[in-house]
Short mmCIF file of C-alpha atoms in Angstrom, two decimals:
data_model
loop_
_atom_site.label_atom_id
_atom_site.label_comp_id
_atom_site.label_asym_id
_atom_site.label_seq_id
_atom_site.Cartn_x
_atom_site.Cartn_y
_atom_site.Cartn_z
CA MET A 200 8.68 -25.99 11.29
CA ALA A 201 10.35 -25.20 7.97
CA ARG A 202 13.20 -22.83 7.14
CA LEU A 203 12.72 -20.82 3.95
CA LYS A 204 15.38 -19.02 1.94
CA CYS A 205 14.13 -15.97 0.02
CA THR A 206 15.91 -14.14 -2.77
CA MET A 207 14.70 -10.61 -3.43
CA SER A 208 15.49 -7.42 -5.27
CA TYR A 209 14.77 -3.95 -3.99
CA ASP A 210 15.08 -0.37 -5.12
CA GLY A 211 16.88 1.33 -2.22
CA ALA A 212 15.90 4.88 -3.25
CA HIS A 213 13.03 5.28 -0.81
CA PHE A 214 14.28 3.17 2.10
CA SER A 215 16.31 4.24 5.14
CA GLY A 216 18.51 1.23 4.45
CA TYR A 217 17.98 -2.49 4.92
CA GLN A 218 17.99 -2.90 8.69
CA ILE A 219 14.82 -2.43 10.73
CA GLN A 220 14.67 0.88 12.63
CA PHE A 221 11.80 2.23 14.65
CA GLY A 222 9.78 4.86 12.80
CA LYS A 223 11.73 4.49 9.55
CA ARG A 224 10.81 2.82 6.27
CA THR A 225 13.29 -0.04 5.87
CA VAL A 226 13.43 -3.16 3.70
CA GLN A 227 13.58 -5.52 6.66
CA GLY A 228 10.70 -3.65 8.30
CA GLU A 229 8.49 -4.07 5.23
CA VAL A 230 9.39 -7.75 4.84
CA GLU A 231 8.73 -8.56 8.50
CA LYS A 232 5.44 -6.64 8.37
CA ALA A 233 4.31 -8.77 5.40
CA LEU A 234 5.43 -11.97 7.15
CA ALA A 235 3.53 -11.01 10.31
CA GLN A 236 0.39 -10.46 8.22
CA ILE A 237 0.73 -13.92 6.70
CA HIS A 238 1.22 -15.35 10.22
CA LYS A 239 -1.94 -13.61 11.54
CA GLY A 240 -0.02 -11.00 13.47
CA ARG A 241 2.65 -13.20 15.01
CA PRO A 242 6.07 -11.51 14.65
CA ILE A 243 8.50 -13.38 12.38
CA GLN A 244 12.19 -12.63 12.49
CA THR A 245 14.35 -12.71 9.39
CA ALA A 246 18.11 -12.94 8.97
CA ALA A 247 19.67 -11.47 5.83
CA SER A 248 23.07 -12.01 4.20
CA GLY A 249 23.95 -8.52 5.44
CA ARG A 250 22.70 -4.94 5.54
CA THR A 251 22.72 -2.32 2.85
CA ASP A 252 22.83 1.43 3.53
CA LYS A 253 20.21 4.05 2.77
CA GLY A 254 19.90 4.48 -1.01
CA VAL A 255 21.79 1.26 -1.85
CA HIS A 256 20.00 -1.25 -4.07
CA ALA A 257 19.86 -5.03 -4.27
CA LYS A 258 19.56 -7.02 -7.44
CA SER A 259 19.76 -10.15 -5.26
CA GLN A 260 19.59 -10.05 -1.49
CA VAL A 261 18.99 -13.24 0.50
CA PHE A 262 17.26 -13.75 3.85
CA HIS A 263 15.79 -16.70 5.72
CA PHE A 264 13.04 -17.22 8.26
CA ASP A 265 11.27 -20.09 10.02
CA THR A 266 7.59 -20.83 9.71
CA SER A 267 5.11 -23.37 10.95
CA LEU A 268 2.69 -22.62 8.10
CA GLU A 269 2.23 -25.30 5.46
CA ILE A 270 2.30 -23.28 2.24
CA PRO A 271 3.79 -24.49 -1.06
CA GLU A 272 6.91 -22.50 -2.08
CA PRO A 273 5.46 -20.79 -5.20
CA ASN A 274 2.50 -19.61 -3.12
CA TRP A 275 4.88 -18.08 -0.58
CA GLN A 276 6.35 -15.97 -3.36
CA LYS A 277 2.91 -14.81 -4.50
CA ALA A 278 1.66 -14.13 -0.98
CA LEU A 279 4.72 -12.05 -0.09
CA ASN A 280 4.73 -10.08 -3.35
CA SER A 281 1.04 -9.28 -3.00
CA LEU A 282 1.67 -7.78 0.47
CA LEU A 283 5.01 -6.07 -0.17
CA PRO A 284 5.34 -2.53 -1.59
CA ASP A 285 6.29 -2.32 -5.26
CA ASP A 286 9.94 -1.42 -4.56
CA ILE A 287 10.58 -4.90 -3.12
CA TYR A 288 10.19 -8.04 -5.21
CA ILE A 289 10.61 -11.61 -4.00
CA LYS A 290 12.27 -13.52 -6.83
CA CYS A 291 12.38 -16.95 -5.28
CA VAL A 292 11.40 -18.85 -2.13
CA GLU A 293 13.04 -22.23 -1.44
CA ARG A 294 12.84 -24.63 1.46
CA VAL A 295 16.29 -25.17 2.99
CA SER A 296 17.73 -27.25 5.78
CA ASP A 297 17.11 -26.11 9.35
CA THR A 298 20.81 -25.28 9.70
CA PHE A 299 20.98 -22.92 6.72
CA HIS A 300 21.88 -19.33 7.63
CA ALA A 301 21.64 -16.48 5.09
CA ARG A 302 24.56 -14.66 6.67
CA PHE A 303 26.92 -17.32 7.98
CA ASP A 304 26.59 -19.67 5.00
CA ALA A 305 27.30 -17.05 2.35
CA PHE A 306 30.79 -17.80 1.10
CA ALA A 307 30.99 -14.81 -1.26
CA LYS A 308 29.15 -11.66 -2.25
CA GLU A 309 29.23 -9.60 -5.38
CA TYR A 310 28.67 -5.85 -5.42
CA ARG A 311 28.49 -3.65 -8.49
CA TYR A 312 28.83 0.12 -8.70
CA PHE A 313 27.75 2.09 -11.77
CA ILE A 314 28.89 5.52 -12.85
CA ARG A 315 27.56 7.52 -15.77
CA GLN A 316 29.98 9.80 -17.60
CA GLU A 317 27.67 11.68 -19.98
CA THR A 318 27.90 15.47 -19.59
CA GLU A 319 24.23 16.11 -18.81
CA PRO A 320 22.42 14.54 -15.83
CA ASP A 321 19.56 12.16 -16.63
CA VAL A 322 16.54 12.61 -14.34
CA PHE A 323 15.49 9.00 -14.90
CA LEU A 324 18.78 7.63 -13.60
CA ARG A 325 19.35 9.93 -10.62
CA HIS A 326 18.60 7.17 -8.08
CA TYR A 327 20.30 4.36 -10.02
CA VAL A 328 23.76 5.49 -11.07
CA TYR A 329 26.37 8.01 -9.88
CA HIS A 330 26.71 10.88 -12.33
CA PHE A 331 30.44 11.46 -12.72
CA PRO A 332 30.96 13.39 -15.97
CA TYR A 333 34.75 13.27 -16.11
CA GLU A 334 37.27 11.54 -18.32
CA LEU A 335 38.96 8.59 -16.69
CA ASP A 336 42.06 6.55 -17.45
CA LEU A 337 40.51 3.08 -17.67
CA GLU A 338 43.89 1.35 -18.00
CA ALA A 339 45.10 2.87 -14.71
CA ILE A 340 41.87 1.77 -13.02
CA LYS A 341 42.32 -1.78 -14.35
CA THR A 342 45.90 -1.87 -13.08
CA ALA A 343 44.71 -0.70 -9.66
CA CYS A 344 42.06 -3.45 -9.62
CA ARG A 345 44.81 -6.06 -9.88
CA TYR A 346 46.48 -4.56 -6.77
CA LEU A 347 43.18 -4.78 -4.89
CA GLU A 348 42.51 -8.44 -5.64
CA GLY A 349 43.66 -10.96 -3.06
CA THR A 350 43.76 -11.07 0.73
CA HIS A 351 44.52 -7.77 2.45
CA ASP A 352 43.77 -5.75 5.56
CA PHE A 353 41.21 -3.28 4.17
CA THR A 354 41.31 -0.82 7.10
CA THR A 355 42.46 1.99 4.77
CA PHE A 356 39.48 1.30 2.52
CA SER A 357 36.72 1.09 5.12
CA SER A 358 34.89 3.62 7.23
CA ALA A 359 36.91 4.85 10.20
CA LYS A 360 33.60 5.22 12.05
CA ALA A 361 32.83 1.50 12.00
CA SER A 362 33.29 -0.19 15.34
CA VAL A 363 36.18 -2.58 15.03
CA LYS A 364 35.52 -6.07 16.26
CA GLY A 365 37.72 -8.73 14.84
CA SER A 366 39.89 -8.71 11.80
CA ARG A 367 39.70 -6.28 8.91
CA VAL A 368 41.36 -8.77 6.62
CA ARG A 369 39.17 -9.70 3.65
CA THR A 370 39.72 -11.49 0.35
CA LEU A 371 38.65 -9.90 -2.92
CA TYR A 372 38.32 -12.77 -5.39
CA GLN A 373 37.67 -10.32 -8.15
CA ALA A 374 37.94 -6.56 -8.69
CA ARG A 375 37.07 -5.45 -12.22
CA CYS A 376 36.09 -2.36 -14.15
CA GLU A 377 34.18 -2.53 -17.43
CA GLN A 378 32.87 0.01 -19.87
CA THR A 379 29.07 0.30 -20.10
CA SER A 380 26.99 2.15 -22.70
CA ASP A 381 27.24 5.43 -20.76
CA GLY A 382 30.01 4.97 -18.20
CA LEU A 383 31.72 2.33 -16.10
CA ALA A 384 30.75 -0.65 -13.96
CA PHE A 385 32.93 -1.62 -11.00
CA ILE A 386 32.55 -5.25 -9.99
CA PHE A 387 33.76 -6.67 -6.68
CA CYS A 388 33.43 -10.24 -5.53
CA GLY A 389 34.78 -11.16 -2.13
CA ASP A 390 34.35 -13.22 1.01
CA GLY A 391 33.15 -10.23 2.99
CA PHE A 392 33.00 -6.46 2.88
CA LEU A 393 33.67 -3.89 5.62
CA TYR A 394 31.47 -0.85 6.25
CA HIS A 395 31.56 1.49 3.20
CA MET A 396 34.35 -0.63 1.68
CA VAL A 397 32.94 -0.80 -1.85
CA ARG A 398 32.10 2.90 -1.93
CA ILE A 399 35.59 3.84 -0.70
CA LEU A 400 37.29 1.46 -3.17
CA VAL A 401 35.30 3.06 -6.02
CA GLY A 402 36.14 6.55 -4.73
CA HIS A 403 39.81 5.62 -4.73
CA LEU A 404 39.63 4.07 -8.21
CA LEU A 405 38.00 7.27 -9.51
CA ASP A 406 40.90 9.27 -8.04
CA ILE A 407 43.27 6.92 -9.86
CA GLY A 408 41.27 7.33 -13.07
CA ARG A 409 41.66 11.10 -12.78
CA GLY A 410 45.40 10.83 -12.12
CA GLU A 411 45.18 12.02 -8.51
CA GLN A 412 46.47 8.74 -7.10
CA ILE A 413 48.62 6.01 -8.62
CA PRO A 414 47.91 2.26 -8.71
CA SER A 415 51.32 1.16 -7.44
CA ASP A 416 50.78 3.02 -4.14
CA ILE A 417 48.02 0.60 -3.15
CA PRO A 418 50.28 -1.92 -1.30
CA GLU A 419 51.63 0.93 0.83
CA LEU A 420 48.10 2.20 1.51
CA PHE A 421 47.08 -1.26 2.70
CA ALA A 422 50.12 -1.33 5.00
CA LYS A 423 49.37 2.07 6.58
CA LYS A 424 45.82 1.18 7.71
CA ASP A 425 44.72 4.81 7.57
CA ARG A 426 41.31 5.71 6.11
CA ARG A 427 42.47 9.28 5.41
CA LEU A 428 44.85 8.06 2.69
CA ALA A 429 42.11 6.62 0.45
CA GLY A 430 39.61 8.40 -1.80
CA ALA A 431 36.23 9.80 -0.78
CA THR A 432 33.19 7.59 -0.17
CA VAL A 433 31.09 7.75 -3.34
CA PRO A 434 27.30 8.21 -2.95
CA PRO A 435 24.98 5.22 -2.45
CA GLN A 436 22.78 5.40 -5.55
CA GLY A 437 25.33 3.69 -7.83
CA LEU A 438 25.73 0.66 -5.54
CA TYR A 439 23.99 -2.71 -5.94
CA LEU A 440 24.27 -5.86 -3.86
CA TRP A 441 24.39 -8.00 -6.98
CA GLU A 442 24.55 -11.59 -5.77
CA VAL A 443 25.13 -13.70 -2.66
CA PHE A 444 26.80 -17.06 -3.15
CA TYR A 445 26.05 -20.24 -1.19
CA HIS A 446 27.47 -23.74 -1.59
CA GLU A 447 25.26 -26.22 -3.41
CA MET B 126 11.58 42.26 -21.48
CA ALA B 127 12.85 39.01 -23.02
CA ARG B 128 11.00 35.80 -23.88
CA LEU B 129 12.88 32.61 -23.02
CA LYS B 130 12.23 29.11 -24.35
CA CYS B 131 13.19 26.31 -21.96
CA THR B 132 13.62 22.63 -22.79
CA MET B 133 13.43 20.26 -19.83
CA SER B 134 13.15 16.62 -18.87
CA TYR B 135 11.27 15.34 -15.86
CA ASP B 136 10.58 12.06 -14.13
CA GLY B 137 6.80 12.04 -13.74
CA ALA B 138 6.75 9.33 -11.04
CA HIS B 139 6.36 11.68 -8.08
CA PHE B 140 4.31 14.46 -9.66
CA SER B 141 0.53 14.87 -9.80
CA GLY B 142 0.96 15.67 -13.48
CA TYR B 143 2.32 18.69 -15.29
CA GLN B 144 -0.33 21.31 -14.68
CA ILE B 145 -0.29 23.47 -11.56
CA GLN B 146 -2.89 22.45 -8.93
CA PHE B 147 -3.32 23.89 -5.49
CA GLY B 148 -1.84 21.68 -2.77
CA LYS B 149 -0.34 19.17 -5.21
CA ARG B 150 3.24 18.61 -6.32
CA THR B 151 3.27 19.40 -10.05
CA VAL B 152 5.99 20.10 -12.60
CA GLN B 153 4.59 23.52 -13.51
CA GLY B 154 4.23 24.35 -9.81
CA GLU B 155 7.90 23.56 -9.13
CA VAL B 156 9.08 25.49 -12.19
CA GLU B 157 7.03 28.58 -11.35
CA LYS B 158 8.21 28.42 -7.73
CA ALA B 159 11.83 28.44 -8.90
CA LEU B 160 11.14 31.30 -11.32
CA ALA B 161 9.45 33.33 -8.58
CA GLN B 162 12.53 32.84 -6.37
CA ILE B 163 14.79 34.13 -9.13
CA HIS B 164 12.45 37.13 -9.57
CA LYS B 165 12.55 37.94 -5.83
CA GLY B 166 9.06 36.66 -5.17
CA ARG B 167 7.28 38.12 -8.16
CA PRO B 168 5.04 35.42 -9.78
CA ILE B 169 6.11 34.39 -13.28
CA GLN B 170 3.70 32.54 -15.54
CA THR B 171 4.86 29.85 -17.92
CA ALA B 172 3.19 28.32 -20.97
CA ALA B 173 4.12 24.75 -21.95
CA SER B 174 3.67 22.81 -25.18
CA GLY B 175 0.94 20.85 -23.39
CA ARG B 176 0.18 18.97 -20.20
CA THR B 177 1.20 15.49 -19.20
CA ASP B 178 -0.77 13.30 -16.78
CA LYS B 179 0.24 12.02 -13.37
CA GLY B 180 3.05 9.49 -13.75
CA VAL B 181 3.87 10.45 -17.36
CA HIS B 182 7.46 11.46 -18.10
CA ALA B 183 9.11 13.96 -20.40
CA LYS B 184 12.39 13.45 -22.17
CA SER B 185 11.85 16.89 -23.75
CA GLN B 186 9.09 19.23 -22.70
CA VAL B 187 9.15 22.90 -23.77
CA PHE B 188 7.79 25.99 -22.03
CA HIS B 189 8.31 29.74 -22.35
CA PHE B 190 8.12 32.74 -20.03
CA ASP B 191 8.88 36.44 -20.08
CA THR B 192 11.40 38.14 -17.86
CA SER B 193 12.82 41.59 -17.31
CA LEU B 194 15.97 40.23 -15.69
CA GLU B 195 19.22 40.56 -17.61
CA ILE B 196 20.81 37.15 -17.15
CA PRO B 197 22.91 35.35 -19.80
CA GLU B 198 21.22 32.19 -21.12
CA PRO B 199 23.67 29.61 -19.69
CA ASN B 200 23.29 31.22 -16.26
CA TRP B 201 19.51 30.86 -16.51
CA GLN B 202 19.98 27.13 -16.93
CA LYS B 203 22.28 26.91 -13.90
CA ALA B 204 20.07 29.12 -11.73
CA LEU B 205 16.95 27.10 -12.52
CA ASN B 206 18.62 23.71 -12.05
CA SER B 207 20.08 24.79 -8.71
CA LEU B 208 16.59 25.67 -7.44
CA LEU B 209 14.57 22.86 -9.03
CA PRO B 210 14.12 19.43 -7.39
CA ASP B 211 16.23 16.63 -8.82
CA ASP B 212 13.38 15.08 -10.82
CA ILE B 213 13.28 18.10 -13.14
CA TYR B 214 16.25 19.09 -15.29
CA ILE B 215 16.47 22.13 -17.55
CA LYS B 216 18.41 21.04 -20.64
CA CYS B 217 18.50 24.32 -22.51
CA VAL B 218 17.40 27.97 -22.21
CA GLU B 219 17.25 30.09 -25.38
CA ARG B 220 16.11 33.62 -26.04
CA VAL B 221 13.30 33.63 -28.62
CA SER B 222 11.22 36.26 -30.36
CA ASP B 223 8.45 37.94 -28.36
CA THR B 224 5.84 36.19 -30.52
CA PHE B 225 7.08 32.63 -29.86
CA HIS B 226 4.54 30.43 -28.07
CA ALA B 227 5.49 26.97 -26.72
CA ARG B 228 2.02 25.60 -27.42
CA PHE B 229 0.78 27.37 -30.53
CA ASP B 230 4.07 27.24 -32.43
CA ALA B 231 4.66 23.51 -31.93
CA PHE B 232 3.96 21.91 -35.29
CA ALA B 233 4.48 18.32 -34.12
CA LYS B 234 5.02 16.25 -31.01
CA GLU B 235 6.52 12.85 -30.50
CA TYR B 236 5.45 10.47 -27.74
CA ARG B 237 7.01 7.11 -26.95
CA TYR B 238 5.54 4.29 -24.90
CA PHE B 239 7.67 1.43 -23.57
CA ILE B 240 6.55 -2.02 -22.54
CA ARG B 241 8.70 -4.72 -20.97
CA GLN B 242 7.89 -8.34 -21.77
CA GLU B 243 10.21 -10.22 -19.41
CA THR B 244 8.38 -12.65 -17.13
CA GLU B 245 9.57 -11.22 -13.83
CA PRO B 246 8.93 -7.62 -12.75
CA ASP B 247 11.99 -5.40 -12.31
CA VAL B 248 11.75 -3.13 -9.26
CA PHE B 249 14.13 -0.62 -10.85
CA LEU B 250 11.87 -0.11 -13.86
CA ARG B 251 8.47 -0.03 -12.17
CA HIS B 252 8.02 3.72 -12.74
CA TYR B 253 9.59 3.78 -16.19
CA VAL B 254 8.05 1.04 -18.32
CA TYR B 255 4.79 -0.91 -18.42
CA HIS B 256 5.33 -4.54 -17.44
CA PHE B 257 3.35 -6.59 -19.96
CA PRO B 258 4.76 -10.13 -19.87
CA TYR B 259 2.84 -11.57 -22.83
CA GLU B 260 3.78 -12.71 -26.29
CA LEU B 261 2.74 -10.31 -29.01
CA ASP B 262 2.39 -10.59 -32.79
CA LEU B 263 4.71 -7.77 -33.85
CA GLU B 264 3.76 -8.07 -37.52
CA ALA B 265 0.06 -7.52 -36.72
CA ILE B 266 0.98 -4.48 -34.60
CA LYS B 267 3.07 -3.06 -37.46
CA THR B 268 0.21 -3.56 -39.90
CA ALA B 269 -2.13 -1.76 -37.50
CA CYS B 270 0.32 1.14 -37.21
CA ARG B 271 0.00 1.71 -40.96
CA TYR B 272 -3.80 2.00 -40.54
CA LEU B 273 -3.31 4.58 -37.78
CA GLU B 274 -0.99 6.86 -39.74
CA GLY B 275 -2.58 9.78 -41.58
CA THR B 276 -5.43 12.18 -40.86
CA HIS B 277 -8.38 10.71 -38.96
CA ASP B 278 -11.05 11.56 -36.42
CA PHE B 279 -9.54 9.97 -33.29
CA THR B 280 -12.73 10.07 -31.14
CA THR B 281 -12.69 6.28 -30.80
CA PHE B 282 -9.09 6.46 -29.52
CA SER B 283 -9.45 9.28 -26.98
CA SER B 284 -10.99 9.57 -23.55
CA ALA B 285 -14.78 9.84 -23.61
CA LYS B 286 -14.46 12.00 -20.48
CA ALA B 287 -12.59 14.79 -22.24
CA SER B 288 -14.68 17.89 -22.87
CA VAL B 289 -15.09 18.20 -26.62
CA LYS B 290 -14.33 21.59 -28.01
CA GLY B 291 -13.53 21.70 -31.67
CA SER B 292 -12.45 18.96 -33.96
CA ARG B 293 -11.10 15.56 -32.95
CA VAL B 294 -9.36 15.19 -36.27
CA ARG B 295 -5.62 14.80 -35.91
CA THR B 296 -2.77 13.75 -38.18
CA LEU B 297 -0.36 11.03 -37.17
CA TYR B 298 2.76 11.56 -39.27
CA GLN B 299 4.23 8.41 -37.87
CA ALA B 300 3.08 5.40 -35.85
CA ARG B 301 5.77 2.77 -35.34
CA CYS B 302 6.58 -0.17 -33.13
CA GLU B 303 10.13 -1.39 -32.55
CA GLN B 304 11.69 -4.16 -30.55
CA THR B 305 13.84 -3.06 -27.60
CA SER B 306 16.22 -5.16 -25.50
CA ASP B 307 13.40 -6.27 -23.20
CA GLY B 308 10.13 -5.43 -24.96
CA LEU B 309 8.64 -2.96 -27.39
CA ALA B 310 8.71 0.79 -28.03
CA PHE B 311 5.67 2.48 -29.59
CA ILE B 312 6.51 5.74 -31.34
CA PHE B 313 3.90 8.31 -32.36
CA CYS B 314 4.59 11.59 -34.07
CA GLY B 315 1.65 13.85 -34.87
CA ASP B 316 0.33 17.38 -35.11
CA GLY B 317 -1.62 17.03 -31.89
CA PHE B 318 -2.89 14.45 -29.44
CA LEU B 319 -6.26 14.15 -27.72
CA TYR B 320 -6.69 13.31 -24.03
CA HIS B 321 -5.35 9.76 -23.35
CA MET B 322 -4.95 9.19 -27.09
CA VAL B 323 -1.46 7.64 -26.97
CA ARG B 324 -2.35 5.38 -24.05
CA ILE B 325 -5.54 4.17 -25.78
CA LEU B 326 -3.72 3.62 -29.09
CA VAL B 327 -1.13 1.50 -27.28
CA GLY B 328 -3.87 -0.40 -25.42
CA HIS B 329 -5.53 -1.16 -28.73
CA LEU B 330 -2.24 -2.21 -30.37
CA LEU B 331 -1.59 -4.58 -27.47
CA ASP B 332 -5.04 -6.13 -28.05
CA ILE B 333 -4.08 -6.56 -31.71
CA GLY B 334 -0.75 -8.08 -30.70
CA ARG B 335 -2.60 -10.63 -28.58
CA GLY B 336 -5.07 -11.45 -31.37
CA GLU B 337 -8.08 -9.92 -29.63
CA GLN B 338 -8.58 -7.27 -32.31
CA ILE B 339 -7.60 -7.19 -35.98
CA PRO B 340 -5.73 -4.41 -37.81
CA SER B 341 -8.13 -4.16 -40.74
CA ASP B 342 -11.00 -3.14 -38.43
CA ILE B 343 -9.32 0.17 -37.64
CA PRO B 344 -10.97 2.19 -40.47
CA GLU B 345 -14.39 1.08 -39.20
CA LEU B 346 -13.43 1.96 -35.61
CA PHE B 347 -12.43 5.47 -36.74
CA ALA B 348 -15.80 5.80 -38.51
CA LYS B 349 -17.85 4.74 -35.48
CA LYS B 350 -16.41 7.41 -33.13
CA ASP B 351 -17.07 5.26 -30.09
CA ARG B 352 -14.46 5.03 -27.32
CA ARG B 353 -15.92 1.71 -26.11
CA LEU B 354 -14.74 -0.06 -29.27
CA ALA B 355 -11.03 0.54 -28.63
CA GLY B 356 -8.65 -1.13 -26.18
CA ALA B 357 -8.09 -0.17 -22.55
CA THR B 358 -6.03 2.87 -21.51
CA VAL B 359 -2.58 1.56 -20.58
CA PRO B 360 -0.98 2.93 -17.39
CA PRO B 361 1.05 6.16 -17.39
CA GLN B 362 4.49 4.93 -16.36
CA GLY B 363 5.46 3.71 -19.86
CA LEU B 364 4.68 7.06 -21.52
CA TYR B 365 7.21 9.77 -22.41
CA LEU B 366 6.70 13.12 -24.12
CA TRP B 367 9.77 12.59 -26.26
CA GLU B 368 10.16 15.74 -28.35
CA VAL B 369 8.30 18.90 -29.37
CA PHE B 370 9.04 20.25 -32.82
CA TYR B 371 9.19 23.95 -33.79
CA HIS B 372 10.04 25.55 -37.13
CA GLU B 373 13.57 26.91 -37.42
#
């Protein structure tokens, strides 16, 4: 028995999210279908670093599974890619120790969110960036990012619908905003993310960029633990799970 | 009665081509459906600068139609975009003279074809660029482009399946190849293009770039008028109708 760690990218546009759901086209569903084919019909379970929502993309998602098949690692990559649909691509397959876990061993994750500020929509980018054709105060956004970094209770900046189990304290190692050729990139690296957290943080930063909220209110917003005080949840198409970090 | 000229972009990935076909999702079909809605169910015919194949994109396609409705031009754009699916976008609506014709008055068209040479496929670009991860001799391709420019019989470089009516002589005002961040862009500007002509020209230029054909054979290939002597037809996803040119 060998445990394999797979790194993949996927275009989330035509999936009902990552997690397997009966009767829906999901990333996990497609991956497990391909794995079952390779294992002559035997079901193979996978565990990913986490889920992504409908319409959210992954530049690098990680999952693991166990197999009794003796296949060299580069052949695993080829076999999977030949069976998977063309909106999923396996970038790398590596043998790992039997105790490795794609979710529990991830010590950090990076998400990126892209907005496009050009006046006219671009049909070729409609699934890949959020069209937000408004002027923004980048300096205010950068100031707000510094308030977000660090260890906080992110209840205000996560979906009120999420079932609460355990702490909502998370550490953002990095919150940044950078200019791109046609808009802005928001970059978040942290030890864990709550449901809708990145999309609500971006929504709030856009409000700050438009002058509807101010950066220095963020500590008070953290303290109040009230989702209604933060900005709207921005749509999924601008969001990418960018990288998952493991030790060694 | 007013004649309106519309400029639009579309993502060809999920269309069975431009031209209306019963039971298929086409660009013309969607546009004429939206126009019929605006005209309370009355069918409105459109005439475009030309067709594009399944999977081929348009950065700028032009069509015209006649209407008896009195609607200001900017409102036409809004009305159409609100009814059209999100893979078609009307960029501009202008009133033109009653004798304007989107096809017959176009004096030149520009097509661009993009290839990506990175080793690994990119799921986000699979519909928008042709993945061709091979080294190419750019200087040989540029030399070949100079042989292609000018007025020639392009029978060798067009689909043998196309029904021949009239001349296959066309003028390429410009044939260029430029490096992009991840591959090459092929740019063709001419007075008219035969069926599959751009995709066969690119296929042949890729053969030249790989050393399988030589630039100085092109005059002889023109003379032989034999499709079998040219390179393969490259796939549609790298091709864009880039601009249609009209006088004034």
